[in-house]
mmCIF file of C-alpha atoms in Angstrom:
data_model
loop_
_atom_site.group_PDB
_atom_site.id
_atom_site.type_symbol
_atom_site.label_atom_id
_atom_site.label_comp_id
_atom_site.label_asym_id
_atom_site.label_seq_id
_atom_site.Cartn_x
_atom_site.Cartn_y
_atom_site.Cartn_z
ATOM 1 C CA UNK Y 1 -10.904 11.688 18.349
ATOM 2 C CA UNK Y 2 -7.221 10.996 16.991
ATOM 3 C CA UNK Y 3 -4.588 8.319 17.834
ATOM 4 C CA UNK Y 4 -1.242 9.863 16.244
ATOM 5 C CA UNK Y 5 2.186 8.611 16.860
ATOM 6 C CA UNK Y 6 3.231 6.461 20.354
ATOM 7 C CA UNK Y 7 -0.694 6.627 21.463
ATOM 8 C CA UNK Y 8 -0.157 3.828 23.944
ATOM 9 C CA UNK Y 9 2.653 2.680 25.777
ATOM 10 C CA UNK Y 10 3.649 -0.851 24.732
ATOM 11 C CA UNK Y 11 2.482 -2.776 27.278
ATOM 12 C CA UNK Y 12 -0.906 -0.555 27.468
ATOM 13 C CA UNK Y 13 -1.181 -1.309 23.498
ATOM 14 C CA UNK Y 14 -0.629 -4.803 24.721
ATOM 15 C CA UNK Y 15 -3.837 -4.699 27.499
ATOM 16 C CA UNK Y 16 -6.028 -3.778 24.552
ATOM 17 C CA UNK Y 17 -5.545 -6.423 22.444
ATOM 18 C CA UNK Y 18 -6.095 -9.064 25.414
ATOM 19 C CA UNK Y 19 -9.177 -6.839 26.215
ATOM 20 C CA UNK Y 20 -10.215 -6.996 22.482
ATOM 21 C CA UNK Y 21 -9.495 -10.725 21.780
ATOM 22 C CA UNK Y 22 -12.140 -11.415 24.810
ATOM 23 C CA UNK Y 23 -14.695 -9.877 23.109
ATOM 24 C CA UNK Y 24 -15.267 -12.550 20.018
ATOM 25 C CA UNK Y 25 -14.789 -16.203 19.825
ATOM 26 C CA UNK Y 26 -16.344 -17.199 16.410
ATOM 27 C CA UNK Y 27 -15.791 -15.896 12.784
ATOM 28 C CA UNK Y 28 -19.366 -14.496 13.013
ATOM 29 C CA UNK Y 29 -18.135 -12.336 16.101
ATOM 30 C CA UNK Y 30 -15.057 -11.238 14.534
ATOM 31 C CA UNK Y 31 -17.108 -10.457 11.201
ATOM 32 C CA UNK Y 32 -19.420 -7.940 13.398
ATOM 33 C CA UNK Y 33 -16.546 -6.244 15.109
ATOM 34 C CA UNK Y 34 -14.727 -6.408 11.417
ATOM 35 C CA UNK Y 35 -17.895 -4.245 10.566
ATOM 36 C CA UNK Y 36 -17.758 -1.715 12.959
ATOM 37 C CA UNK Y 37 -13.894 -0.722 12.635
ATOM 38 C CA UNK Y 38 -14.279 -0.779 8.474
ATOM 39 C CA UNK Y 39 -17.236 1.627 9.351
ATOM 40 C CA UNK Y 40 -15.041 3.504 11.463
ATOM 41 C CA UNK Y 41 -12.444 3.978 8.725
ATOM 42 C CA UNK Y 42 -14.815 5.066 5.956
ATOM 43 C CA UNK Y 43 -16.527 7.610 8.236
ATOM 44 C CA UNK Y 44 -13.673 8.906 9.839
ATOM 45 C CA UNK Y 45 -11.918 9.916 6.563
ATOM 46 C CA UNK Y 46 -14.799 10.692 4.839
ATOM 47 C CA UNK Y 47 -14.329 8.447 2.097
ATOM 48 C CA UNK Y 48 -18.044 8.893 0.795
ATOM 49 C CA UNK Y 49 -17.946 12.136 0.334
ATOM 50 C CA UNK Y 50 -15.134 11.895 -2.356
ATOM 51 C CA UNK Y 51 -16.333 12.060 -5.762
ATOM 52 C CA UNK Y 52 -17.897 9.424 -7.558
ATOM 53 C CA UNK Y 53 -15.516 6.672 -9.402
ATOM 54 C CA UNK Y 54 -15.772 6.404 -13.114
ATOM 55 C CA UNK Y 55 -13.742 4.472 -15.880
ATOM 56 C CA UNK Y 56 -12.228 7.648 -16.907
ATOM 57 C CA UNK Y 57 -8.329 7.607 -16.121
ATOM 58 C CA UNK Y 58 -7.231 10.079 -19.052
ATOM 59 C CA UNK Y 59 -4.057 8.212 -18.830
ATOM 60 C CA UNK Y 60 -0.841 10.008 -19.531
ATOM 61 C CA UNK Y 61 2.065 7.367 -20.580
ATOM 62 C CA UNK Y 62 5.289 7.843 -21.976
ATOM 63 C CA UNK Y 63 9.281 7.536 -21.796
ATOM 64 C CA UNK Y 64 8.948 3.790 -21.845
ATOM 65 C CA UNK Y 65 12.216 2.080 -21.448
ATOM 66 C CA UNK Y 66 13.507 -1.643 -22.099
ATOM 67 C CA UNK Y 67 15.345 -3.222 -19.393
ATOM 68 C CA UNK Y 68 16.757 -6.454 -18.845
ATOM 69 C CA UNK Y 69 13.565 -8.302 -18.491
ATOM 70 C CA UNK Y 70 11.152 -5.437 -17.750
ATOM 71 C CA UNK Y 71 9.961 -2.608 -19.461
ATOM 72 C CA UNK Y 72 9.705 1.038 -17.964
ATOM 73 C CA UNK Y 73 7.178 3.374 -18.525
ATOM 74 C CA UNK Y 74 5.850 7.013 -16.430
ATOM 75 C CA UNK Y 75 2.695 7.318 -15.808
ATOM 76 C CA UNK Y 76 -0.196 10.060 -14.629
ATOM 77 C CA UNK Y 77 -3.719 9.016 -14.276
ATOM 78 C CA UNK Y 78 -6.877 11.254 -13.115
ATOM 79 C CA UNK Y 79 -7.687 10.482 -9.952
ATOM 80 C CA UNK Y 80 -10.605 12.635 -9.902
ATOM 81 C CA UNK Y 81 -11.357 15.754 -12.356
ATOM 82 C CA UNK Y 82 -7.969 18.214 -11.988
ATOM 83 C CA UNK Y 83 -5.955 15.835 -9.781
ATOM 84 C CA UNK Y 84 -3.298 13.111 -10.763
ATOM 85 C CA UNK Y 85 -1.612 9.961 -9.473
ATOM 86 C CA UNK Y 86 1.458 9.990 -10.706
ATOM 87 C CA UNK Y 87 4.041 7.283 -10.777
ATOM 88 C CA UNK Y 88 5.880 4.384 -12.855
ATOM 89 C CA UNK Y 89 4.330 1.224 -14.310
ATOM 90 C CA UNK Y 90 6.597 -1.437 -14.274
ATOM 91 C CA UNK Y 91 5.828 -4.673 -16.407
ATOM 92 C CA UNK Y 92 7.259 -7.938 -17.827
ATOM 93 C CA UNK Y 93 9.551 -7.685 -21.034
ATOM 94 C CA UNK Y 94 8.042 -10.991 -22.543
ATOM 95 C CA UNK Y 95 4.604 -12.708 -21.531
ATOM 96 C CA UNK Y 96 2.399 -15.244 -23.627
ATOM 97 C CA UNK Y 97 0.208 -13.838 -26.462
ATOM 98 C CA UNK Y 98 -3.114 -12.769 -24.690
ATOM 99 C CA UNK Y 99 -2.241 -13.762 -21.467
ATOM 100 C CA UNK Y 100 -3.165 -11.488 -18.063
ATOM 101 C CA UNK Y 101 -0.981 -10.573 -15.666
ATOM 102 C CA UNK Y 102 -1.003 -10.549 -11.808
ATOM 103 C CA UNK Y 103 -0.847 -6.628 -10.843
ATOM 104 C CA UNK Y 104 0.850 -5.045 -7.730
ATOM 105 C CA UNK Y 105 0.427 -1.641 -6.134
ATOM 106 C CA UNK Y 106 3.041 -0.005 -4.633
ATOM 107 C CA UNK Y 107 2.767 2.939 -2.694
ATOM 108 C CA UNK Y 108 6.196 4.095 -0.919
ATOM 109 C CA UNK Y 109 6.589 5.516 2.525
ATOM 110 C CA UNK Y 110 8.210 8.738 3.892
ATOM 111 C CA UNK Y 111 11.522 10.151 2.360
ATOM 112 C CA UNK Y 112 12.459 13.116 -0.136
ATOM 113 C CA UNK Y 113 10.652 11.670 -3.668
ATOM 114 C CA UNK Y 114 11.028 8.595 -2.514
ATOM 115 C CA UNK Y 115 9.685 6.579 -5.406
ATOM 116 C CA UNK Y 116 13.241 7.093 -7.194
ATOM 117 C CA UNK Y 117 14.986 5.559 -4.472
ATOM 118 C CA UNK Y 118 16.815 2.346 -5.311
ATOM 119 C CA UNK Y 119 15.011 0.293 -2.545
ATOM 120 C CA UNK Y 120 11.733 0.978 -4.267
ATOM 121 C CA UNK Y 121 13.229 0.520 -8.147
ATOM 122 C CA UNK Y 122 14.341 -2.821 -7.082
ATOM 123 C CA UNK Y 123 11.282 -3.833 -5.427
ATOM 124 C CA UNK Y 124 9.280 -2.829 -8.510
ATOM 125 C CA UNK Y 125 11.520 -4.292 -11.360
ATOM 126 C CA UNK Y 126 12.113 -7.562 -9.757
ATOM 127 C CA UNK Y 127 8.624 -8.273 -9.855
ATOM 128 C CA UNK Y 128 7.940 -6.979 -12.926
ATOM 129 C CA UNK Y 129 10.963 -9.350 -14.433
ATOM 130 C CA UNK Y 130 8.959 -12.170 -12.187
ATOM 131 C CA UNK Y 131 5.732 -11.396 -14.321
ATOM 132 C CA UNK Y 132 3.686 -8.560 -12.616
ATOM 133 C CA UNK Y 133 2.478 -5.515 -13.398
ATOM 134 C CA UNK Y 134 3.875 -2.729 -10.841
ATOM 135 C CA UNK Y 135 2.211 0.779 -10.346
ATOM 136 C CA UNK Y 136 4.673 2.734 -8.033
ATOM 137 C CA UNK Y 137 2.828 5.661 -7.067
ATOM 138 C CA UNK Y 138 3.416 9.229 -5.396
ATOM 139 C CA UNK Y 139 2.589 9.900 -1.680
ATOM 140 C CA UNK Y 140 0.815 13.215 -2.194
ATOM 141 C CA UNK Y 141 2.971 15.997 -1.894
ATOM 142 C CA UNK Y 142 6.236 14.204 -3.153
ATOM 143 C CA UNK Y 143 7.989 13.797 -6.278
ATOM 144 C CA UNK Y 144 5.486 14.473 -9.522
ATOM 145 C CA UNK Y 145 2.401 14.747 -6.864
ATOM 146 C CA UNK Y 146 3.017 19.002 -5.972
ATOM 147 C CA UNK Y 147 -0.634 19.480 -6.685
ATOM 148 C CA UNK Y 148 -1.065 19.714 -2.765
ATOM 149 C CA UNK Y 149 1.026 19.873 -0.137
ATOM 150 C CA UNK Y 150 1.830 16.309 1.809
ATOM 151 C CA UNK Y 151 0.672 17.403 4.932
ATOM 152 C CA UNK Y 152 -2.574 19.152 4.026
ATOM 153 C CA UNK Y 153 -5.771 18.298 6.751
ATOM 154 C CA UNK Y 154 -7.199 15.771 3.770
ATOM 155 C CA UNK Y 155 -4.131 13.811 2.699
ATOM 156 C CA UNK Y 156 -4.974 10.363 4.536
ATOM 157 C CA UNK Y 157 -8.202 10.916 2.265
ATOM 158 C CA UNK Y 158 -6.334 11.294 -0.438
ATOM 159 C CA UNK Y 159 -3.860 8.913 -0.331
ATOM 160 C CA UNK Y 160 -6.305 6.518 -0.031
ATOM 161 C CA UNK Y 161 -8.986 7.491 -2.483
ATOM 162 C CA UNK Y 162 -5.844 7.391 -4.917
ATOM 163 C CA UNK Y 163 -4.835 3.579 -3.626
ATOM 164 C CA UNK Y 164 -8.583 3.036 -4.842
ATOM 165 C CA UNK Y 165 -8.594 4.255 -7.993
ATOM 166 C CA UNK Y 166 -4.864 2.729 -9.000
ATOM 167 C CA UNK Y 167 -6.807 -0.331 -8.353
ATOM 168 C CA UNK Y 168 -9.570 0.769 -10.852
ATOM 169 C CA UNK Y 169 -7.306 1.359 -13.233
ATOM 170 C CA UNK Y 170 -5.163 -1.692 -13.125
ATOM 171 C CA UNK Y 171 -8.268 -3.463 -13.246
ATOM 172 C CA UNK Y 172 -9.618 -2.109 -16.398
ATOM 173 C CA UNK Y 173 -6.326 -2.836 -18.283
ATOM 174 C CA UNK Y 174 -6.746 -5.701 -20.674
ATOM 175 C CA UNK Y 175 -3.270 -6.960 -19.468
ATOM 176 C CA UNK Y 176 -4.265 -7.300 -16.419
ATOM 177 C CA UNK Y 177 -5.694 -10.242 -14.238
ATOM 178 C CA UNK Y 178 -8.208 -8.446 -12.125
ATOM 179 C CA UNK Y 179 -8.116 -11.703 -9.690
ATOM 180 C CA UNK Y 180 -4.596 -11.752 -8.621
ATOM 181 C CA UNK Y 181 -4.248 -8.291 -7.325
ATOM 182 C CA UNK Y 182 -1.411 -7.545 -4.747
ATOM 183 C CA UNK Y 183 -0.657 -4.943 -2.738
ATOM 184 C CA UNK Y 184 3.135 -3.832 -0.795
ATOM 185 C CA UNK Y 185 4.302 -0.662 0.748
ATOM 186 C CA UNK Y 186 7.019 0.232 3.565
ATOM 187 C CA UNK Y 187 6.536 2.604 6.294
ATOM 188 C CA UNK Y 188 3.829 4.858 5.265
ATOM 189 C CA UNK Y 189 3.375 2.575 2.103
ATOM 190 C CA UNK Y 190 2.386 -0.003 5.006
ATOM 191 C CA UNK Y 191 -0.003 2.102 6.292
ATOM 192 C CA UNK Y 192 -1.930 2.357 2.511
ATOM 193 C CA UNK Y 193 -1.311 -1.590 2.617
ATOM 194 C CA UNK Y 194 -3.331 -2.233 4.829
ATOM 195 C CA UNK Y 195 -5.787 0.619 4.435
ATOM 196 C CA UNK Y 196 -6.466 -0.727 1.128
ATOM 197 C CA UNK Y 197 -6.734 -3.880 1.642
ATOM 198 C CA UNK Y 198 -8.829 -3.556 4.516
ATOM 199 C CA UNK Y 199 -11.389 -1.714 2.021
ATOM 200 C CA UNK Y 200 -11.319 -3.295 -0.887
ATOM 201 C CA UNK Y 201 -11.567 -6.656 -1.363
ATOM 202 C CA UNK Y 202 -10.183 -7.065 -4.935
ATOM 203 C CA UNK Y 203 -6.760 -6.945 -2.987
ATOM 204 C CA UNK Y 204 -5.683 -10.754 -3.249
ATOM 205 C CA UNK Y 205 -2.089 -10.561 -1.293
ATOM 206 C CA UNK Y 206 -1.105 -8.243 1.339
ATOM 207 C CA UNK Y 207 2.176 -7.331 2.450
ATOM 208 C CA UNK Y 208 2.210 -4.252 4.640
ATOM 209 C CA UNK Y 209 5.677 -3.646 6.051
ATOM 210 C CA UNK Y 210 7.117 -2.333 9.075
ATOM 211 C CA UNK Y 211 4.062 -0.344 10.037
ATOM 212 C CA UNK Y 212 1.562 -3.203 11.867
ATOM 213 C CA UNK Y 213 2.032 -2.245 15.469
ATOM 214 C CA UNK Y 214 -0.208 -2.087 18.635
ATOM 215 C CA UNK Y 215 0.692 1.239 19.991
ATOM 216 C CA UNK Y 216 2.247 2.919 17.207
ATOM 217 C CA UNK Y 217 -0.510 4.603 14.850
ATOM 218 C CA UNK Y 218 1.134 6.036 12.361
ATOM 219 C CA UNK Y 219 3.252 9.700 12.757
ATOM 220 C CA UNK Y 220 2.009 11.687 9.863
ATOM 221 C CA UNK Y 221 -1.629 13.453 9.095
ATOM 222 C CA UNK Y 222 -1.466 11.202 6.181
ATOM 223 C CA UNK Y 223 -1.481 7.914 8.255
ATOM 224 C CA UNK Y 224 -3.518 9.177 11.644
ATOM 225 C CA UNK Y 225 -4.615 12.374 10.398
ATOM 226 C CA UNK Y 226 -8.321 11.933 10.613
ATOM 227 C CA UNK Y 227 -10.490 9.812 12.865
ATOM 228 C CA UNK Y 228 -9.883 6.325 11.449
ATOM 229 C CA UNK Y 229 -8.790 4.376 14.991
ATOM 230 C CA UNK Y 230 -11.314 6.140 17.408
ATOM 231 C CA UNK Y 231 -15.137 7.680 17.425
ATOM 232 C CA UNK Y 232 -18.176 7.613 19.686
ATOM 233 C CA UNK Y 233 -18.382 3.945 18.454
ATOM 234 C CA UNK Y 234 -15.168 2.307 18.187
ATOM 235 C CA UNK Y 235 -11.783 1.880 19.089
ATOM 236 C CA UNK Y 236 -8.984 0.110 16.857
ATOM 237 C CA UNK Y 237 -5.735 -0.099 15.999
ATOM 238 C CA UNK Y 238 -3.229 -0.892 13.004
ATOM 239 C CA UNK Y 239 -3.354 -4.160 14.305
ATOM 240 C CA UNK Y 240 -7.230 -4.624 13.962
ATOM 241 C CA UNK Y 241 -6.976 -2.883 10.487
ATOM 242 C CA UNK Y 242 -4.601 -5.090 9.089
ATOM 243 C CA UNK Y 243 -6.346 -8.178 10.365
ATOM 244 C CA UNK Y 244 -9.632 -7.277 7.819
ATOM 245 C CA UNK Y 245 -7.387 -8.858 5.167
ATOM 246 C CA UNK Y 246 -8.583 -12.016 6.734
ATOM 247 C CA UNK Y 247 -8.668 -15.057 5.161
ATOM 248 C CA UNK Y 248 -6.950 -13.423 2.037
ATOM 249 C CA UNK Y 249 -2.881 -14.460 2.033
ATOM 250 C CA UNK Y 250 -1.209 -11.420 4.208
ATOM 251 C CA UNK Y 251 2.531 -11.100 5.275
ATOM 252 C CA UNK Y 252 4.012 -9.337 8.113
ATOM 253 C CA UNK Y 253 7.333 -7.830 7.718
ATOM 254 C CA UNK Y 254 8.757 -6.172 10.904
ATOM 255 C CA UNK Y 255 12.286 -5.544 12.776
ATOM 256 C CA UNK Y 256 13.992 -4.983 15.980
ATOM 257 C CA UNK Y 257 14.695 -1.575 15.201
ATOM 258 C CA UNK Y 258 11.229 -0.151 15.430
ATOM 259 C CA UNK Y 259 7.541 0.068 16.712
ATOM 260 C CA UNK Y 260 7.369 -3.500 15.075
ATOM 261 C CA UNK Y 261 9.708 -4.956 17.496
ATOM 262 C CA UNK Y 262 7.422 -6.996 19.299
ATOM 263 C CA UNK Y 263 5.524 -7.901 15.955
ATOM 264 C CA UNK Y 264 6.085 -11.914 16.689
ATOM 265 C CA UNK Y 265 4.975 -11.641 20.408
ATOM 266 C CA UNK Y 266 1.807 -9.107 20.262
ATOM 267 C CA UNK Y 267 0.793 -8.233 16.719
ATOM 268 C CA UNK Y 268 1.131 -11.542 15.056
ATOM 269 C CA UNK Y 269 -0.565 -13.746 17.682
ATOM 270 C CA UNK Y 270 -3.771 -11.163 17.373
ATOM 271 C CA UNK Y 271 -3.763 -11.601 13.877
ATOM 272 C CA UNK Y 272 -3.018 -15.198 13.714
ATOM 273 C CA UNK Y 273 -6.271 -15.728 16.061
ATOM 274 C CA UNK Y 274 -8.284 -13.898 13.508
ATOM 275 C CA UNK Y 275 -6.861 -16.000 10.886
ATOM 276 C CA UNK Y 276 -7.768 -19.432 12.665
ATOM 277 C CA UNK Y 277 -11.659 -17.976 13.022
ATOM 278 C CA UNK Y 278 -11.460 -18.732 9.176
ATOM 279 C CA UNK Y 279 -9.279 -21.730 9.567
ATOM 280 C CA UNK Y 280 -6.824 -20.087 7.241
ATOM 281 C CA UNK Y 281 -3.703 -19.837 9.591
ATOM 282 C CA UNK Y 282 -1.432 -20.619 6.787
ATOM 283 C CA UNK Y 283 -2.294 -17.643 5.066
ATOM 284 C CA UNK Y 284 -1.153 -15.276 7.594
ATOM 285 C CA UNK Y 285 2.597 -15.329 8.150
ATOM 286 C CA UNK Y 286 5.338 -12.937 9.714
ATOM 287 C CA UNK Y 287 8.772 -12.738 8.701
ATOM 288 C CA UNK Y 288 10.747 -11.002 11.317
ATOM 289 C CA UNK Y 289 14.269 -9.443 11.623
ATOM 290 C CA UNK Y 290 15.410 -8.397 14.807
ATOM 291 C CA UNK Y 291 18.732 -7.051 14.144
ATOM 292 C CA UNK Y 292 17.468 -4.400 11.320
ATOM 293 C CA UNK Y 293 15.573 -1.187 11.329
ATOM 294 C CA UNK Y 294 13.264 0.627 9.613
ATOM 295 C CA UNK Y 295 13.412 0.050 6.080
ATOM 296 C CA UNK Y 296 12.609 -2.152 2.812
ATOM 297 C CA UNK Y 297 15.956 -3.280 2.515
ATOM 298 C CA UNK Y 298 17.033 -6.590 0.679
ATOM 299 C CA UNK Y 299 16.073 -9.237 3.460
ATOM 300 C CA UNK Y 300 12.759 -7.400 3.832
ATOM 301 C CA UNK Y 301 12.027 -7.231 -0.119
ATOM 302 C CA UNK Y 302 13.191 -11.116 -0.344
ATOM 303 C CA UNK Y 303 10.614 -12.245 1.534
ATOM 304 C CA UNK Y 304 8.383 -10.169 -0.276
ATOM 305 C CA UNK Y 305 9.292 -11.939 -3.563
ATOM 306 C CA UNK Y 306 8.688 -15.526 -2.119
ATOM 307 C CA UNK Y 307 5.523 -14.209 -0.665
ATOM 308 C CA UNK Y 308 3.898 -13.156 -4.207
ATOM 309 C CA UNK Y 309 6.128 -16.077 -6.218
ATOM 310 C CA UNK Y 310 3.576 -18.632 -3.650
ATOM 311 C CA UNK Y 311 -0.125 -16.690 -4.046
ATOM 312 C CA UNK Y 312 0.521 -15.042 -7.226
ATOM 313 C CA UNK Y 313 0.866 -16.504 -10.958
ATOM 314 C CA UNK Y 314 4.340 -15.145 -11.414
ATOM 315 C CA UNK Y 315 7.641 -16.945 -12.042
ATOM 316 C CA UNK Y 316 10.417 -16.108 -9.275
ATOM 317 C CA UNK Y 317 12.754 -18.475 -11.271
ATOM 318 C CA UNK Y 318 12.822 -15.861 -13.869
ATOM 319 C CA UNK Y 319 15.291 -13.586 -11.435
ATOM 320 C CA UNK Y 320 18.830 -14.633 -11.254
ATOM 321 C CA UNK Y 321 19.518 -16.672 -7.862
ATOM 322 C CA UNK Y 322 22.370 -17.766 -5.961
ATOM 323 C CA UNK Y 323 21.920 -17.751 -2.322
ATOM 324 C CA UNK Y 324 19.883 -15.560 -2.360
ATOM 325 C CA UNK Y 325 17.914 -13.157 -5.405
ATOM 326 C CA UNK Y 326 20.025 -10.955 -7.789
ATOM 327 C CA UNK Y 327 19.246 -7.936 -8.187
ATOM 328 C CA UNK Y 328 21.559 -6.383 -10.211
ATOM 329 C CA UNK Y 329 20.323 -6.865 -13.136
ATOM 330 C CA UNK Y 330 18.543 -3.958 -12.208
ATOM 331 C CA UNK Y 331 18.831 -0.339 -13.714
ATOM 332 C CA UNK Y 332 18.775 2.299 -11.122
ATOM 333 C CA UNK Y 333 17.161 5.294 -13.284
ATOM 334 C CA UNK Y 334 17.777 9.136 -12.369
ATOM 335 C CA UNK Y 335 14.725 10.700 -10.952
ATOM 336 C CA UNK Y 336 14.489 12.754 -14.465
ATOM 337 C CA UNK Y 337 13.977 9.973 -16.272
ATOM 338 C CA UNK Y 338 11.246 8.625 -13.819
ATOM 339 C CA UNK Y 339 9.509 12.218 -13.746
ATOM 340 C CA UNK Y 340 6.074 12.037 -15.296
ATOM 341 C CA UNK Y 341 5.565 16.071 -15.422
ATOM 342 C CA UNK Y 342 8.523 17.939 -17.305
ATOM 343 C CA UNK Y 343 9.047 20.262 -20.082
ATOM 344 C CA UNK Y 344 7.742 17.614 -22.650
ATOM 345 C CA UNK Y 345 4.971 16.741 -20.666
ATOM 346 C CA UNK Y 346 3.675 19.631 -18.819
ATOM 347 C CA UNK Y 347 0.635 18.458 -16.367
ATOM 348 C CA UNK Y 348 -2.550 19.226 -17.654
ATOM 349 C CA UNK Y 349 -3.919 22.980 -17.782
ATOM 350 C CA UNK Y 350 -7.094 22.147 -15.684
ATOM 351 C CA UNK Y 351 -5.083 20.494 -12.829
ATOM 352 C CA UNK Y 352 -6.231 22.074 -9.611
ATOM 353 C CA UNK Y 353 -3.277 23.962 -7.309
ATOM 354 C CA UNK Y 354 -2.643 24.408 -4.153
ATOM 355 C CA UNK Y 355 -4.421 22.500 -1.129
ATOM 356 C CA UNK Y 356 -6.996 24.796 -0.600
ATOM 357 C CA UNK Y 357 -8.481 24.672 -4.513
ATOM 358 C CA UNK Y 358 -8.383 20.819 -3.978
ATOM 359 C CA UNK Y 359 -10.079 21.197 -0.524
ATOM 360 C CA UNK Y 360 -12.608 23.220 -1.818
ATOM 361 C CA UNK Y 361 -13.379 21.222 -5.273
ATOM 362 C CA UNK Y 362 -13.938 18.154 -2.815
ATOM 363 C CA UNK Y 363 -16.198 20.422 -0.205
ATOM 364 C CA UNK Y 364 -14.296 18.437 2.461
ATOM 365 C CA UNK Y 365 -13.396 20.211 5.721
#
């Protein structure tokens, strides 16, 4: 029942998109299919077998640094007893008294300790200076999240549950407006972006980047290692999962150098059709960069800045702009500066350690 990697040929995927488009016409028809797809995701990753969510996050926050228009903090929250989500909070330096800020979840893609990479820091810092509270958090098995290995069997479940818990935490903060939540990530972070948007209506604006493909289902166990696309009762792909965002604003960012190269011709027209069923065509958009490759580079980031600036209560004019956004104000911090757990801040003694310990605690096999 697994659909992994380039599971279909490109033309084969296009044929499936046409077949599925013929199966529904109205909003009500689509929502019946949407319910089946969403149920397939939840059952496929055994999400209902995860621990009941609480408001106990036991946050560990330290090393606040005041930068040019924003503040960076190192943070860990407890996803479930003994398992920690690790990352950084970027927040505005100045805001009106008692004013709540929009919040943006920032899951990252594959790459050695990618939370520390410059493109991730640039994106979070710019959005924070614009007025958002941004939570950049580790993929399991990367950077500070070393309680498990990345390619453990339930990585998809853990990462998606962690995204939900990050959302729980952000909406619990008294400085966050729970009605203004966005999410964006590239590659594997793009997978998390459309999954959390599909599963949780608290997400109001979504920007999955270089990941929504009709024929490519994700090349890692953290994306396609559990049967979320196919069961005895359904077959879908990441295009339809992304379309579950409708009618909330969503921007697809794609390029010519990876599996999103067909987005303007195949993936986006299907998503437009879903949005049209809601009369919400204006809320779905696609920025396609045919000369670029698989990354979350400058042109992709600036497209995201404009989209969030339109749909969230942030102010892009707080960032210098002259023939493009000027990101030079961002201070790139070292991995050691951004780490949550170190000699002065050790991981709590009750932390679960190892794949088997976590799987056994969850009783998830």
